[in-house]
């Protein structure tokens, strides 16, 4: 994602947070932010897999 | 396209080419629904037919993998695993945990764009039901975040319907 796209995404998430927090007070705000960040970003920029790589793992 | 998206794109394209009607389940489905989790494999469920079993061998070859039987003593499910890939693919036949059958999963599934493809993805409600039924520690560990994701998805859908 470009810097501009990322800024727009963060603004959109902030707006969604303000709207959703009163509706879902039982959800931890940090968890909500994490979920919205994952949900609202394009599928292509989401992380799906932990893969074995050499002696360790990579995302 | 990221590695992860390219991998899923290639899988879904191969499923379409081979005319395998498959539903993506498990945590890959959760992530496609927006859950902030990670996984080590892709789980799919297909109808149990002789033709589908043949096609799965072709799928393994097309993707450059090898089909093996997955032995899981804690499960009565017949699971085939395609290995020798960057990410293993587990294939279940007819049903998954929670008594969820292919037809029901298919009927409630949604289409989600992945790369150049449209993937058939189990509903988040069904993924949660299957993880509750599986009851393993690794399944129970992700349930809170999946339930929160579902609550957020429902709240957002409700608003979209109002608009």
Coordinates of C-alpha atoms in Angstrom, one line a residue:
Chain A
X1 CA 0.0 0.0 0.0
X2 CA 1.2 3.5 -0.7
X3 CA 1.6 6.1 2.1
X4 CA -1.5 7.9 0.9
X5 CA -3.6 4.7 0.8
X6 CA -2.4 3.9 4.3
X7 CA -3.4 7.3 5.6
X8 CA -6.8 7.0 4.1
X9 CA -7.2 3.6 5.5
X10 CA -6.3 4.8 9.0
X11 CA -8.8 7.7 8.8
X12 CA -11.5 5.3 7.7
X13 CA -10.7 2.9 10.6
X14 CA -10.9 5.8 13.0
X15 CA -14.3 6.7 11.7
X16 CA -15.5 3.1 12.0
X17 CA -14.1 2.9 15.6
X18 CA -16.0 6.0 16.7
X19 CA -19.2 4.5 15.2
X20 CA -18.8 0.9 16.4
X21 CA -17.4 1.4 19.9
X22 CA -20.7 2.5 21.5
X23 CA -22.5 -0.4 19.7
X24 CA -19.9 -3.0 20.8
X25 CA -18.6 -1.9 24.2
X26 CA -17.7 -5.5 25.1
X27 CA -15.0 -5.6 22.4
X28 CA -11.5 -4.4 23.5
X29 CA -10.7 -1.2 21.5
X30 CA -7.3 -2.6 20.5
X31 CA -8.8 -5.8 19.3
X32 CA -11.4 -3.8 17.4
X33 CA -8.7 -1.7 15.8
X34 CA -6.8 -4.8 14.8
X35 CA -9.9 -6.5 13.3
X36 CA -10.9 -3.3 11.4
X37 CA -7.3 -2.9 10.1
X38 CA -7.4 -6.5 8.8
X39 CA -10.9 -6.3 7.5
X40 CA -10.6 -3.0 5.6
X41 CA -7.2 -3.6 4.0
X42 CA -7.2 -5.2 0.6
X43 CA -6.9 -9.1 0.7
X44 CA -3.5 -8.7 -1.2
X45 CA -2.0 -6.9 1.8
X46 CA -3.3 -9.3 4.5
X47 CA -1.0 -11.8 6.1
X48 CA -2.4 -15.4 6.0
X49 CA 0.4 -17.9 6.5
X50 CA 3.2 -18.8 8.8
X51 CA 5.6 -20.8 6.7
X52 CA 8.6 -22.9 7.6
X53 CA 11.7 -21.3 6.2
X54 CA 15.1 -22.7 6.9
X55 CA 15.4 -23.2 10.7
X56 CA 12.6 -20.8 11.4
X57 CA 9.3 -19.4 10.3
X58 CA 8.3 -16.5 8.1
X59 CA 5.1 -14.6 7.6
Chain B
X1 CA 0.3 -9.6 -5.4
X2 CA 1.7 -10.8 -2.1
X3 CA 3.0 -14.3 -1.7
X4 CA -0.1 -15.3 0.4
X5 CA -2.5 -13.9 -2.2
X6 CA -0.6 -15.4 -5.1
X7 CA -0.7 -18.8 -3.4
X8 CA -4.5 -18.6 -2.8
X9 CA -5.0 -17.3 -6.3
X10 CA -3.2 -20.3 -7.8
X11 CA -5.1 -22.7 -5.6
X12 CA -8.5 -21.3 -6.5
X13 CA -7.6 -21.1 -10.2
X14 CA -6.6 -24.8 -10.2
X15 CA -9.8 -25.7 -8.4
X16 CA -11.8 -23.9 -11.1
X17 CA -9.7 -25.4 -13.9
X18 CA -10.3 -28.9 -12.6
X19 CA -14.0 -28.1 -11.9
X20 CA -13.6 -29.0 -8.2
X21 CA -16.5 -27.5 -6.2
X22 CA -14.7 -26.7 -3.0
X23 CA -15.4 -24.5 0.0
X24 CA -12.5 -22.8 1.9
X25 CA -12.9 -23.4 5.7
X26 CA -10.7 -23.0 8.7
X27 CA -8.6 -20.0 9.5
X28 CA -8.0 -19.1 5.9
X29 CA -11.7 -18.5 5.7
X30 CA -11.5 -16.5 8.9
X31 CA -8.8 -14.2 7.5
X32 CA -10.8 -13.7 4.3
X33 CA -13.7 -12.5 6.6
X34 CA -11.3 -10.1 8.3
X35 CA -10.2 -11.9 11.4
X36 CA -6.7 -11.0 12.6
X37 CA -5.3 -14.5 12.9
X38 CA -2.7 -16.5 11.0
X39 CA -2.6 -20.1 9.9
X40 CA -0.1 -22.8 8.7
X41 CA -2.3 -24.4 6.1
X42 CA -5.4 -24.1 3.9
X43 CA -8.4 -26.2 4.7
X44 CA -11.0 -27.0 2.0
X45 CA -14.0 -29.3 1.9
X46 CA -15.3 -31.1 -1.2
X47 CA -18.0 -33.7 -2.0
X48 CA -16.9 -37.2 -1.5
X49 CA -17.1 -38.7 -5.0
X50 CA -14.7 -41.0 -6.9
X51 CA -14.3 -38.3 -9.5
X52 CA -13.4 -35.7 -6.9
X53 CA -10.8 -38.0 -5.4
X54 CA -9.2 -38.4 -8.8
X55 CA -9.3 -34.7 -9.4
X56 CA -7.5 -34.1 -6.1
X57 CA -4.6 -36.1 -7.3
X58 CA -4.5 -33.9 -10.4
X59 CA -4.8 -30.8 -8.2
X60 CA -1.7 -31.9 -6.2
X61 CA 0.2 -32.5 -9.5
X62 CA -0.9 -29.1 -10.9
X63 CA 0.3 -27.3 -7.8
X64 CA 3.6 -29.2 -7.7
X65 CA 2.7 -31.1 -4.5
X66 CA 2.1 -34.7 -3.3
X67 CA -1.2 -36.0 -2.0
X68 CA -1.0 -37.9 1.3
X69 CA -3.4 -39.2 3.9
X70 CA -3.4 -37.2 7.1
X71 CA -3.6 -39.4 10.2
X72 CA -5.2 -37.5 13.1
X73 CA -6.1 -39.9 15.9
X74 CA -8.3 -37.2 17.5
X75 CA -10.5 -36.9 14.5
X76 CA -12.8 -39.3 12.6
X77 CA -12.6 -37.2 9.5
X78 CA -11.0 -38.5 6.4
X79 CA -8.4 -35.8 5.5
X80 CA -6.0 -35.7 2.6
X81 CA -3.1 -33.4 2.8
X82 CA -1.3 -32.0 -0.2
X83 CA 2.3 -31.5 0.9
X84 CA 5.6 -30.4 -0.6
X85 CA 4.1 -26.9 -1.1
X86 CA 5.0 -23.7 0.6
X87 CA 1.7 -24.0 2.5
X88 CA 0.1 -27.5 2.9
X89 CA -3.5 -27.9 1.8
X90 CA -5.9 -30.1 3.8
X91 CA -8.9 -31.6 2.0
X92 CA -11.9 -32.9 3.9
X93 CA -14.7 -34.9 2.4
X94 CA -18.4 -34.2 2.8
X95 CA -18.2 -32.8 6.3
X96 CA -16.1 -31.0 8.9
X97 CA -16.3 -30.7 12.7
X98 CA -19.5 -29.6 14.2
X99 CA -21.6 -31.9 12.0
X100 CA -21.4 -29.4 9.1
X101 CA -21.9 -31.0 5.8
X102 CA -20.6 -29.8 2.4
X103 CA -24.1 -28.9 1.1
X104 CA -24.9 -26.7 4.1
X105 CA -21.5 -25.0 4.1
X106 CA -21.8 -24.4 0.3
X107 CA -25.3 -23.0 0.7
X108 CA -24.2 -20.5 3.4
X109 CA -20.8 -19.7 1.7
X110 CA -19.9 -16.3 0.3
X111 CA -17.8 -15.4 -2.7
X112 CA -14.7 -13.4 -1.9
X113 CA -12.2 -12.0 -4.4
X114 CA -8.7 -13.3 -4.1
X115 CA -6.2 -12.1 -6.7
X116 CA -7.8 -12.7 -10.0
X117 CA -10.2 -15.3 -8.7
X118 CA -13.5 -15.5 -6.8
X119 CA -13.2 -18.0 -3.9
X120 CA -16.0 -19.9 -2.3
X121 CA -15.6 -19.2 1.4
X122 CA -17.5 -20.7 4.4
X123 CA -19.5 -18.2 6.5
X124 CA -17.7 -17.0 9.6
X125 CA -20.6 -18.5 11.6
X126 CA -19.8 -21.9 10.2
X127 CA -16.0 -21.6 10.8
X128 CA -16.8 -20.7 14.5
X129 CA -19.2 -23.6 14.8
X130 CA -16.5 -26.0 13.5
X131 CA -13.9 -24.7 15.8
X132 CA -16.2 -24.9 18.8
X133 CA -16.9 -28.5 17.9
X134 CA -13.2 -29.4 17.3
X135 CA -12.5 -28.0 20.8
X136 CA -8.7 -28.3 20.5
X137 CA -6.6 -25.7 22.3
X138 CA -5.5 -24.1 19.0
X139 CA -9.1 -23.8 17.9
X140 CA -10.4 -22.5 21.3
X141 CA -7.5 -19.9 21.3
X142 CA -8.8 -18.1 18.2
X143 CA -12.5 -18.2 19.1
X144 CA -12.6 -14.9 21.0
X145 CA -11.1 -13.0 18.1
X146 CA -13.4 -14.8 15.6
X147 CA -16.5 -14.0 17.7
X148 CA -15.4 -10.3 17.9
X149 CA -14.9 -10.3 14.1
X150 CA -18.4 -11.7 13.6
X151 CA -19.9 -9.1 15.9
X152 CA -18.1 -6.3 14.0
X153 CA -19.1 -7.7 10.6
X154 CA -22.8 -7.9 11.7
X155 CA -22.8 -4.4 13.1
X156 CA -21.3 -3.1 9.8
X157 CA -23.8 -5.1 7.7
X158 CA -26.7 -3.8 9.7
X159 CA -25.6 -0.2 9.0
X160 CA -25.1 -0.9 5.3
X161 CA -28.7 -2.3 5.1
X162 CA -30.0 0.9 6.7
X163 CA -28.2 3.1 4.2

